[in-house]
mmCIF file of C-alpha atoms and ligand atoms in Angstrom:
data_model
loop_
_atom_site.group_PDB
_atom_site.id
_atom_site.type_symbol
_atom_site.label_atom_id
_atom_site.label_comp_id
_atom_site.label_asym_id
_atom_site.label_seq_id
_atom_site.Cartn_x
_atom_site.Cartn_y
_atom_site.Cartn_z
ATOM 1 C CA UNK L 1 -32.371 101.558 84.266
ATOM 2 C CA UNK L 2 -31.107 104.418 81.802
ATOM 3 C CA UNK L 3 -33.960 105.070 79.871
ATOM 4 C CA UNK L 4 -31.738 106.769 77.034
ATOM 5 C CA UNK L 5 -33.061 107.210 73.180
ATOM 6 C CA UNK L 6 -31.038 106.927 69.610
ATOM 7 C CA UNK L 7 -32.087 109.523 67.380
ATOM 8 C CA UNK L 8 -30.852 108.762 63.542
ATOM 9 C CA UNK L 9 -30.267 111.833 61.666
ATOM 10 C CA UNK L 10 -29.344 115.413 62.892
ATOM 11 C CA UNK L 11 -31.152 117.316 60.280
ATOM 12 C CA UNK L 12 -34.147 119.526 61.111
ATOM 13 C CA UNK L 13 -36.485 117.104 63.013
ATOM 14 C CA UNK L 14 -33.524 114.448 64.515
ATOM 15 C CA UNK L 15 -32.173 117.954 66.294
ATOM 16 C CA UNK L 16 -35.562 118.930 67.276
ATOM 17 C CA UNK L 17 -36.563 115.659 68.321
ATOM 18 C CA UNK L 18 -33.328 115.394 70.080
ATOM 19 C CA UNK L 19 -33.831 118.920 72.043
ATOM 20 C CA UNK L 20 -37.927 117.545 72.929
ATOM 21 C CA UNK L 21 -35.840 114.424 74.545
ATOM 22 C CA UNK L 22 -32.972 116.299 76.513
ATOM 23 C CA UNK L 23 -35.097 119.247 77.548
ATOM 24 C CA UNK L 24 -37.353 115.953 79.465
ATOM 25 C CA UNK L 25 -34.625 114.940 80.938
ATOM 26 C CA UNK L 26 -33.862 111.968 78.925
ATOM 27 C CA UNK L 27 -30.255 111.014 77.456
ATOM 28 C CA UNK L 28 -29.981 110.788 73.644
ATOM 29 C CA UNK L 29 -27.398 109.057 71.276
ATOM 30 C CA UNK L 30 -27.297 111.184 68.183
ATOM 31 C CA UNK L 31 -26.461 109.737 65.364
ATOM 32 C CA UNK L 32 -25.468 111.114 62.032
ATOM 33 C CA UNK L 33 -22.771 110.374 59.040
ATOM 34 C CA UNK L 34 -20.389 113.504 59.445
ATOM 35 C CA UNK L 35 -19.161 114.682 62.661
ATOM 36 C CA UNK L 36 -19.633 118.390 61.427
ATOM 37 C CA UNK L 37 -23.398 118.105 60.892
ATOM 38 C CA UNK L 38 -23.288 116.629 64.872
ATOM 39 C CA UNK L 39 -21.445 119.422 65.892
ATOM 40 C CA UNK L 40 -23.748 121.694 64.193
ATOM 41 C CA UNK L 41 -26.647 119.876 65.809
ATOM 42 C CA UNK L 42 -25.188 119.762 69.539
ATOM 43 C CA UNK L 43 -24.738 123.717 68.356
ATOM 44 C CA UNK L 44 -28.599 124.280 67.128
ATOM 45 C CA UNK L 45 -30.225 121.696 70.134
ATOM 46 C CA UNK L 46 -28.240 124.323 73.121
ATOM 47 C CA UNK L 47 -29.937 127.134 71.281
ATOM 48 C CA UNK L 48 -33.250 124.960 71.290
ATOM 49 C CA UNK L 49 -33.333 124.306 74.563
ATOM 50 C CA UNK L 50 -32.571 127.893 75.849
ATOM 51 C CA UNK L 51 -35.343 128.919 73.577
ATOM 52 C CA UNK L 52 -37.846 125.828 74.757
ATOM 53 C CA UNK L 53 -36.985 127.207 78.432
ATOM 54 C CA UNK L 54 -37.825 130.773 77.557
ATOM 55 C CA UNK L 55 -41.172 130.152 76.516
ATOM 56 C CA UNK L 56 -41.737 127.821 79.196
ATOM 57 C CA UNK L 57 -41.751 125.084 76.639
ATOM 58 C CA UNK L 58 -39.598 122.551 78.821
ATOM 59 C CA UNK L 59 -40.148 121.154 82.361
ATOM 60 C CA UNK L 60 -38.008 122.220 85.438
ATOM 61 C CA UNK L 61 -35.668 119.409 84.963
ATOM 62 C CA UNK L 62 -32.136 118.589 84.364
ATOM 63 C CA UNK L 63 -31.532 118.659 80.885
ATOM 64 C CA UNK L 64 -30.474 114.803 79.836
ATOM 65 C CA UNK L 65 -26.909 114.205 78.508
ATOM 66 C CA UNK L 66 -26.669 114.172 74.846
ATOM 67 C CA UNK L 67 -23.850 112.141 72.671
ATOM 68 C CA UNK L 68 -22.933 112.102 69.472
ATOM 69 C CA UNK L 69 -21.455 109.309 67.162
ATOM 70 C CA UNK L 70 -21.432 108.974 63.564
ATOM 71 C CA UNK L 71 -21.753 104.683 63.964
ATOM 72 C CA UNK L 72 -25.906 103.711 64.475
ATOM 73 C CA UNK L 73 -24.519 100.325 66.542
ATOM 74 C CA UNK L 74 -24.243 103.157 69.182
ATOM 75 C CA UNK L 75 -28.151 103.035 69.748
ATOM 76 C CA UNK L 76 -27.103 99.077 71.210
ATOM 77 C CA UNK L 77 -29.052 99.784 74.978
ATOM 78 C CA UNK L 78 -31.264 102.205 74.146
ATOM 79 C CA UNK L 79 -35.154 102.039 75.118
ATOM 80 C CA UNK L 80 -36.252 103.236 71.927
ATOM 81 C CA UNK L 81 -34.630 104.066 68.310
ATOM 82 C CA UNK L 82 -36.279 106.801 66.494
ATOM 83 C CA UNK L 83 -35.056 107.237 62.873
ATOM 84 C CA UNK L 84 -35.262 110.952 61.342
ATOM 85 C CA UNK L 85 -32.814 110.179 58.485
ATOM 86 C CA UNK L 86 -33.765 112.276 55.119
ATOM 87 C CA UNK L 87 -36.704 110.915 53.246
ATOM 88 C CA UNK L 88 -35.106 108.069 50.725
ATOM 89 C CA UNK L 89 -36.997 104.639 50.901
ATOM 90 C CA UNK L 90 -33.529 103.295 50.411
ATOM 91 C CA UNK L 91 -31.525 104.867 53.148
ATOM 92 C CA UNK L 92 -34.309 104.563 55.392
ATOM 93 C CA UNK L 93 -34.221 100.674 54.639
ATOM 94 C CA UNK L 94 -30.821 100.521 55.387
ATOM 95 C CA UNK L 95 -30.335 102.120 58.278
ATOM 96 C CA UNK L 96 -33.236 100.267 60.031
ATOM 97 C CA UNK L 97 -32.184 97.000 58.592
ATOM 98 C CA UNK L 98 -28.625 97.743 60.716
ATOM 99 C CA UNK L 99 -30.327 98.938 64.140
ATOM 100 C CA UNK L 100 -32.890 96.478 63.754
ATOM 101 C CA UNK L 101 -29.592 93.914 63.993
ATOM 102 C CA UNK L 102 -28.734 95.440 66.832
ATOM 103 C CA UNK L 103 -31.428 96.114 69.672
ATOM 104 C CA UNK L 104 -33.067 94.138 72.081
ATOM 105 C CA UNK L 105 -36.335 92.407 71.175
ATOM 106 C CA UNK L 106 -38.935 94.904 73.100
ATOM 107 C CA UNK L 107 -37.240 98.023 72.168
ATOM 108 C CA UNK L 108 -39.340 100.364 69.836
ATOM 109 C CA UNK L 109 -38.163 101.856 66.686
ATOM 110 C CA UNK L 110 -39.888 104.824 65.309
ATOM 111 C CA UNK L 111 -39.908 105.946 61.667
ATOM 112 C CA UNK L 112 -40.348 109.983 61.688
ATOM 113 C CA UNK L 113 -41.323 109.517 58.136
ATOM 114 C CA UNK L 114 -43.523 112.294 56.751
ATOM 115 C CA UNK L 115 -45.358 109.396 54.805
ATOM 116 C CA UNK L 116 -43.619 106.523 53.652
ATOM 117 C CA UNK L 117 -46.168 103.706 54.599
ATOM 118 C CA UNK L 118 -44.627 102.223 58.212
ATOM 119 C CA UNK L 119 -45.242 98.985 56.395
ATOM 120 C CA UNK L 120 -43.039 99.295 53.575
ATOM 121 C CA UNK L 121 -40.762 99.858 56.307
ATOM 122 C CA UNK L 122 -41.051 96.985 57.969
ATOM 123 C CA UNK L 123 -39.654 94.348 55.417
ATOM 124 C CA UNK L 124 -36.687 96.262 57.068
ATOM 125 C CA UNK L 125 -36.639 94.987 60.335
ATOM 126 C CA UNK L 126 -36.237 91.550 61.863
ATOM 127 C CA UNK L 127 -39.494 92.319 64.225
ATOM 128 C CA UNK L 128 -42.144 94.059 62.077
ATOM 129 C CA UNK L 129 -44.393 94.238 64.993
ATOM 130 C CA UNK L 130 -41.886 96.832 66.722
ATOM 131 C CA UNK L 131 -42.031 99.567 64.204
ATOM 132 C CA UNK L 132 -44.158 102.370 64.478
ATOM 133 C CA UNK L 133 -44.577 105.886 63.158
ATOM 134 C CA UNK L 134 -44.587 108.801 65.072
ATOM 135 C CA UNK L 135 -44.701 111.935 62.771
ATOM 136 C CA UNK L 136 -43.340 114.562 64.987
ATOM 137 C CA UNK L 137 -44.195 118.077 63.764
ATOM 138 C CA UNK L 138 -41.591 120.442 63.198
ATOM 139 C CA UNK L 139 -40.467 121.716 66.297
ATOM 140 C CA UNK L 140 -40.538 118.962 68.180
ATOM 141 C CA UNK L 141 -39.725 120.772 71.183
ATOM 142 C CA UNK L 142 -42.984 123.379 70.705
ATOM 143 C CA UNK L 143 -45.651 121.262 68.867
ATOM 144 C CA UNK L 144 -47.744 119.067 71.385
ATOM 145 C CA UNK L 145 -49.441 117.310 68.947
ATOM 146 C CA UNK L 146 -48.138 113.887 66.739
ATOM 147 C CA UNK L 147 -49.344 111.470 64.575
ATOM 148 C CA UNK L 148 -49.309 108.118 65.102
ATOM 149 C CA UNK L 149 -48.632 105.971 62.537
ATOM 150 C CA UNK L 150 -49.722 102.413 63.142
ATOM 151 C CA UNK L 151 -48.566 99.332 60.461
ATOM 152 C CA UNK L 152 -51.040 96.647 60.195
ATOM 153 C CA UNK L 153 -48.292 94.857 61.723
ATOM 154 C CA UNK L 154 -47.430 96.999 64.998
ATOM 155 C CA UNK L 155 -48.451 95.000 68.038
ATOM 156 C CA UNK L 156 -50.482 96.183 70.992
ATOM 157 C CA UNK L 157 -47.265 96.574 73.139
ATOM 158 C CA UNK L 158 -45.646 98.606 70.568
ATOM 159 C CA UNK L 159 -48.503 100.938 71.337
ATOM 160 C CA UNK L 160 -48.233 101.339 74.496
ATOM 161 C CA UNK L 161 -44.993 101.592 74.333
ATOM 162 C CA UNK L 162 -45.668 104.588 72.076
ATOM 163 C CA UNK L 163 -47.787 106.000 74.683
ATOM 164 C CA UNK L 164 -45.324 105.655 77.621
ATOM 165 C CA UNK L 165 -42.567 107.255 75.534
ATOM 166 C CA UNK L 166 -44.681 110.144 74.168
ATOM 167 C CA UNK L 167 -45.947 110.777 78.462
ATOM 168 C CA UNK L 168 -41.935 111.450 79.114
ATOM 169 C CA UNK L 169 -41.897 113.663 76.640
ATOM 170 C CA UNK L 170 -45.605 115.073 77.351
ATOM 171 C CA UNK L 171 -47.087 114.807 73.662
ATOM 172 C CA UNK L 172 -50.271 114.012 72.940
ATOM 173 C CA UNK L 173 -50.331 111.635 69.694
ATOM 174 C CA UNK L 174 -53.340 110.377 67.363
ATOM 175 C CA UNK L 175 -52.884 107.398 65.818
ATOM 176 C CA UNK L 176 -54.606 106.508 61.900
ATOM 177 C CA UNK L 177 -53.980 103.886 59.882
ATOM 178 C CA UNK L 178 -50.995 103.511 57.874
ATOM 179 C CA UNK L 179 -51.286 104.913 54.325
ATOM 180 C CA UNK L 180 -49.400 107.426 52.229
ATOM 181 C CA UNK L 181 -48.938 110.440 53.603
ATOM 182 C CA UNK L 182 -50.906 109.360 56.947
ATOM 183 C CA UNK L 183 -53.231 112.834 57.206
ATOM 184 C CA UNK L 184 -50.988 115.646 57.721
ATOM 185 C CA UNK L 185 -48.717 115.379 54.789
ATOM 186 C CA UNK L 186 -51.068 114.245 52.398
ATOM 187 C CA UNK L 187 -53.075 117.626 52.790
ATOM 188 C CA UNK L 188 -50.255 119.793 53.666
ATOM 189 C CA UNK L 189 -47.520 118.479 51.130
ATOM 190 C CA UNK L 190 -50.326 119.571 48.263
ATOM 191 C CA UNK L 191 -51.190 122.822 49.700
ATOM 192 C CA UNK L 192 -47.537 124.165 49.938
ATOM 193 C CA UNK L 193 -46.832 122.498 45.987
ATOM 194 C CA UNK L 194 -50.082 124.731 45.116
ATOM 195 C CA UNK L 195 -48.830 127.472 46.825
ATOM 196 C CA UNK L 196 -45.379 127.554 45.340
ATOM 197 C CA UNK L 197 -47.042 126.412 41.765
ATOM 198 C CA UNK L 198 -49.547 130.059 42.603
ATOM 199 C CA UNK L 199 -46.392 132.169 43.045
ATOM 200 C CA UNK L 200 -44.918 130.402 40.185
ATOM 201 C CA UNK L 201 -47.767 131.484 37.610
ATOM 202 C CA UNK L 202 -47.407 134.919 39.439
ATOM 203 C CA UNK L 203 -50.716 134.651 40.930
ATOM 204 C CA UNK L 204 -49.371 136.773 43.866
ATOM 205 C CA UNK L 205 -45.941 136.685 45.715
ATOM 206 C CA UNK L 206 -45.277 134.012 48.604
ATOM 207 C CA UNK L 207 -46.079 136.906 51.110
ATOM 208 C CA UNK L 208 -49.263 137.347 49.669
ATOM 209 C CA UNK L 209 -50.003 134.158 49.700
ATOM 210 C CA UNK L 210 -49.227 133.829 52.815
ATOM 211 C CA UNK L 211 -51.123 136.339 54.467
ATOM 212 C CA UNK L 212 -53.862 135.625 52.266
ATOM 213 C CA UNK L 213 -53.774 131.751 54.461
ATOM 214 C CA UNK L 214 -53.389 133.463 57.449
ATOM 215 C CA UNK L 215 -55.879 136.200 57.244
ATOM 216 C CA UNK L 216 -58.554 135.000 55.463
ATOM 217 C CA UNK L 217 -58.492 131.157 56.515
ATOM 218 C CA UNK L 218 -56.181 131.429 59.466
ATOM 219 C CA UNK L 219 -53.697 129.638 58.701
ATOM 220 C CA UNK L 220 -50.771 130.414 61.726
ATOM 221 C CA UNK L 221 -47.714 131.512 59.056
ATOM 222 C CA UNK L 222 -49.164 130.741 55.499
ATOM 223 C CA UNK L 223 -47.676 127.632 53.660
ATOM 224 C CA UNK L 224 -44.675 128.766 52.211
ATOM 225 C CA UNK L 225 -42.973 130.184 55.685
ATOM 226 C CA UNK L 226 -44.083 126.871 56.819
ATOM 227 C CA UNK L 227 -42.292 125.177 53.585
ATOM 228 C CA UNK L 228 -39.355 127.003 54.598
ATOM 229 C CA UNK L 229 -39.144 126.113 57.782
ATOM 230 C CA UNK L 230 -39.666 122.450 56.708
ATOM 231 C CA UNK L 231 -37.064 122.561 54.229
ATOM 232 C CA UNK L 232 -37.351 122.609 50.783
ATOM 233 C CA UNK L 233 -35.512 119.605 49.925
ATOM 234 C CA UNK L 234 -37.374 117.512 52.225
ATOM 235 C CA UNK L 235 -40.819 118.831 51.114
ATOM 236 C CA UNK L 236 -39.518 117.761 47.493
ATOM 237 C CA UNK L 237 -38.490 114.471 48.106
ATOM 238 C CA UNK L 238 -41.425 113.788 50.525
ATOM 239 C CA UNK L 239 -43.776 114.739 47.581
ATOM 240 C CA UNK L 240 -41.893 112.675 44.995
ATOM 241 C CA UNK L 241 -42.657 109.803 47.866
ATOM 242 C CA UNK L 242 -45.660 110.624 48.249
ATOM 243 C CA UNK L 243 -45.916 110.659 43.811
ATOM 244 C CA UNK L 244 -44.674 107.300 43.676
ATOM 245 C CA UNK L 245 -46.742 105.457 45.605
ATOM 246 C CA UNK L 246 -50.385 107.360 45.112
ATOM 247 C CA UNK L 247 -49.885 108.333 41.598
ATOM 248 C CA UNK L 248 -51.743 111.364 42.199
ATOM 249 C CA UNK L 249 -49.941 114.545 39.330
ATOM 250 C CA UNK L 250 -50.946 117.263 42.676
ATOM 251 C CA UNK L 251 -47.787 115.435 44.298
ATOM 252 C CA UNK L 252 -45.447 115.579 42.103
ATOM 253 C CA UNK L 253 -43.444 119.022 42.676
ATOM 254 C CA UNK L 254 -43.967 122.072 40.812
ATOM 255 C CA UNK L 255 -40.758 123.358 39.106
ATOM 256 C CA UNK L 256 -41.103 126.230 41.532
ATOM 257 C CA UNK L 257 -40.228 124.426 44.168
ATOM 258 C CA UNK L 258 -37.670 122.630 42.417
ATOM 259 C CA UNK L 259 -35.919 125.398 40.469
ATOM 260 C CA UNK L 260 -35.300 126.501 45.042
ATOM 261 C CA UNK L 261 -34.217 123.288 45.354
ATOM 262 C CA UNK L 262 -31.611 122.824 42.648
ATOM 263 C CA UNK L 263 -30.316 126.592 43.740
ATOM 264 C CA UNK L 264 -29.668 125.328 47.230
ATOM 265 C CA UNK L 265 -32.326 127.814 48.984
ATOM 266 C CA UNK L 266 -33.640 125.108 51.021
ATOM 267 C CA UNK L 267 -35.380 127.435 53.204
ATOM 268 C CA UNK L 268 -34.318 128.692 57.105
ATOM 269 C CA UNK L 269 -31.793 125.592 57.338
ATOM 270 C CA UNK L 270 -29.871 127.539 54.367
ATOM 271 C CA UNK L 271 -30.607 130.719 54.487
ATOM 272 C CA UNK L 272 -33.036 131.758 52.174
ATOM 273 C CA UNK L 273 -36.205 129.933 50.318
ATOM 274 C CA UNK L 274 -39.423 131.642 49.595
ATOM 275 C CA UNK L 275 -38.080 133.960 52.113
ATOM 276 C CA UNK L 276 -34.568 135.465 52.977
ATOM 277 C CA UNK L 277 -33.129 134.747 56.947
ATOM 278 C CA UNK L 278 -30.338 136.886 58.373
ATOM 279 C CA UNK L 279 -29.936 133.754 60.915
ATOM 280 C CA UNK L 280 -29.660 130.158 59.527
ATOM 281 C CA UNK L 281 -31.565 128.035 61.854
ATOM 282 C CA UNK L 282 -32.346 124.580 62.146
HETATM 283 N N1 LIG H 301 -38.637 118.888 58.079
HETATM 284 C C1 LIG H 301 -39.824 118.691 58.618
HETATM 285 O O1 LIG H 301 -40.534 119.660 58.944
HETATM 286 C C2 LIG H 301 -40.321 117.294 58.851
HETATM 287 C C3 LIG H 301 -41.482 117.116 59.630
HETATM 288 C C4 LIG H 301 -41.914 115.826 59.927
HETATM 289 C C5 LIG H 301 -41.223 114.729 59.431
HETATM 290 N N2 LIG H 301 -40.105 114.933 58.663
HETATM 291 C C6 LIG H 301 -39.369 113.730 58.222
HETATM 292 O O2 LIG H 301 -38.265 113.569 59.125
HETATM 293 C C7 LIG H 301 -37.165 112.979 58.431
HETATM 294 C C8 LIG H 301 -35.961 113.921 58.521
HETATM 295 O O3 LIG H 301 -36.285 115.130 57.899
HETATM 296 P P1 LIG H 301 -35.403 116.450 58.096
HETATM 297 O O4 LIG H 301 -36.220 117.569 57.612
HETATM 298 O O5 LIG H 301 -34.845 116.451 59.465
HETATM 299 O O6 LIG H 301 -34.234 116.173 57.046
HETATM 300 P P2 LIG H 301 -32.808 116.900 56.958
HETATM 301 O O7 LIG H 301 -32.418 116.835 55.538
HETATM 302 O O8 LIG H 301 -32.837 118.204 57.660
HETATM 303 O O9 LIG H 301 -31.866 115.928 57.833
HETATM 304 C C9 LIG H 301 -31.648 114.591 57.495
HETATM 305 C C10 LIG H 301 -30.354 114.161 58.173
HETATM 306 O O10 LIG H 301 -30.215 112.746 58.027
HETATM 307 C C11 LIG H 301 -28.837 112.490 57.851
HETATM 308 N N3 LIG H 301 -28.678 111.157 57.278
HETATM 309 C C12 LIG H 301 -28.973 110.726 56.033
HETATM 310 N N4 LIG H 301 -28.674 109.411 55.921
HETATM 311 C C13 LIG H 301 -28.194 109.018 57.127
HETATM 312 C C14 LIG H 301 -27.710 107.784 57.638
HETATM 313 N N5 LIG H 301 -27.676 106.691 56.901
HETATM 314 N N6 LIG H 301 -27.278 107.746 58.925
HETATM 315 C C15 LIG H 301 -27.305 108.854 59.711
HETATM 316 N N7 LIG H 301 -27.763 110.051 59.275
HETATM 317 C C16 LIG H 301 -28.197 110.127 58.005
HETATM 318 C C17 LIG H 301 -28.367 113.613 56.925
HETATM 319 O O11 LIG H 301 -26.960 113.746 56.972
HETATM 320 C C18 LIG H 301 -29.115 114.800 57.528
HETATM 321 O O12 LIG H 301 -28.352 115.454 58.529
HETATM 322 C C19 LIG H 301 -37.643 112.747 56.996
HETATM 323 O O13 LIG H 301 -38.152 111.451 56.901
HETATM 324 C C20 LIG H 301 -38.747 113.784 56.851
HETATM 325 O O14 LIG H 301 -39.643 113.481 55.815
HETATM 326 C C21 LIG H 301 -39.631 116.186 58.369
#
């Protein structure tokens, strides 16, 4: 049996994610809505992968085929779904409602939400107990660690499930209880709107900040190179998520962060951010 994967979304983590799968050896459908941002992807995952192999990041396996489509039907026969569109309740809702149509009762899908609740996702699909989060962390392909995201709905075979498709890929996940945010955005989505909000009052500059985090409370590249690599616009609309549903003011986006936004320096994926790249990556 193929054991091929759908991946929804060719942004930052659905290339990522994508390179993780292919570099195990597994096929992936990629899907996104323009076939330039696939052909930028099939671009950024061959880079990925020579860069995974490098640092001894990938197994000595063939690397899986990947395709590309810009239709999400083409995930039909695929052993699990894992959606990485951008961070819109809305979108998200649609696009699982149509693969949800589609697959074969027993066939996972994954939200890679950074922390809309899995269960508001799940008056998406037609089998709530098949959804699951798995918050990759960004690489994919180099961070051995996820999150596991279980719904109060997500069955026992979902789970394992989870576990048999995070062995291919050799991650190690921990699973909490669904709630906004999960644990690793709701403390890191703060900490990078605080940092931005620090440079903002001209506290100190984003380096300093930075090497403040790393120096002083070792923190591996100080919150705003990790923003950057993130992406601005996704940290933005992940905190307005995140603002919606706790009500908390620490989530809601400091102009600082915004004012990068609205300019278009998104971070590495762009060009420049809190920091300037010669290379956009992704
Ligand atoms: N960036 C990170 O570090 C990070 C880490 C963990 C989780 N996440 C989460 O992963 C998801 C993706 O984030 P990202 O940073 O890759 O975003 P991104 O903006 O880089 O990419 C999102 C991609 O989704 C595509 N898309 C949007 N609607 C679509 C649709 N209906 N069908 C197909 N493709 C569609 C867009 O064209 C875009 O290419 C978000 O939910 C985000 O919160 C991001």
């Amino acid at each position: 049996m193929t054991r091929r994967i759908t991946v929804l979304g060719a942004g930052v983590m659905g290339t990522g994610i994508t390179t993780l799968a292919l570099a195990h050896g597994i096929p992936v459908t990629l899907v996104d809505l323009e076939t330039a941002v696939l052909d930028r992807a099939r671009a950024s995952v061959g880079r990925q992968l020579r860069h995974a192999q490098l640092l001894g990041a990938a197994p000595d396996v063939p690397p899986g085929e990947l395709t590309t489509s810009t239709s999400a039907a083409d995930c039909a026969g695929s052993i699990a779904v894992i959606e990485a569109i951008s961070e819109h309740a809305e979108q998200k809702d649609k696009i699982l409602r149509e693969v949800s149509g589609i697959v074969d009762p027993g066939t996972v899908i994954v939200s890679n939400t950074s922390g809309i609740p899995i269960d508001e996702l799940a008056a998406s699909v037609e089998r709530p107990d098949e959804l699951v989060g798995i918050h990759f962390m960004n690489p994919p392909y180099l961070i051995t660690m996820v999150e596991i995201a279980r719904g109060p709905r997500t069955s026992d075979r979902t789970m394992e499930s989870v576990r048999d498709l995070l062995n291919l890929v050799n991650r190690r996940g921990i699973a909490v209880r669904d709630a906004p945010g999960f644990v690793t955005s709701r403390l890191l989505h703060p900490m990078i709107n605080n940092a931005a909000r620090i440079v903002g009052e001209g506290v100190a500059d984003a380096a300093e900040v930075d090497e403040l985090m790393a120096g002083c409370l070792g923190h591996p590249t100080g919150p705003l190179r990790t923003a950057d690599l993130i992406g601005l616009d996704n940290l933005a609309d992940s905190l307005f998520a995140l603002h919606e549903r706790l009500g908390d003011p620490q989530f809601l986006p400091c102009e600082q962060l915004l004012d990068h936004v609205r300019a278009g320096r998104l971070g590495r994926k762009s060009g420049s951010g809190f920091y300037e790249y010669e290379e956009i990556t992704r």
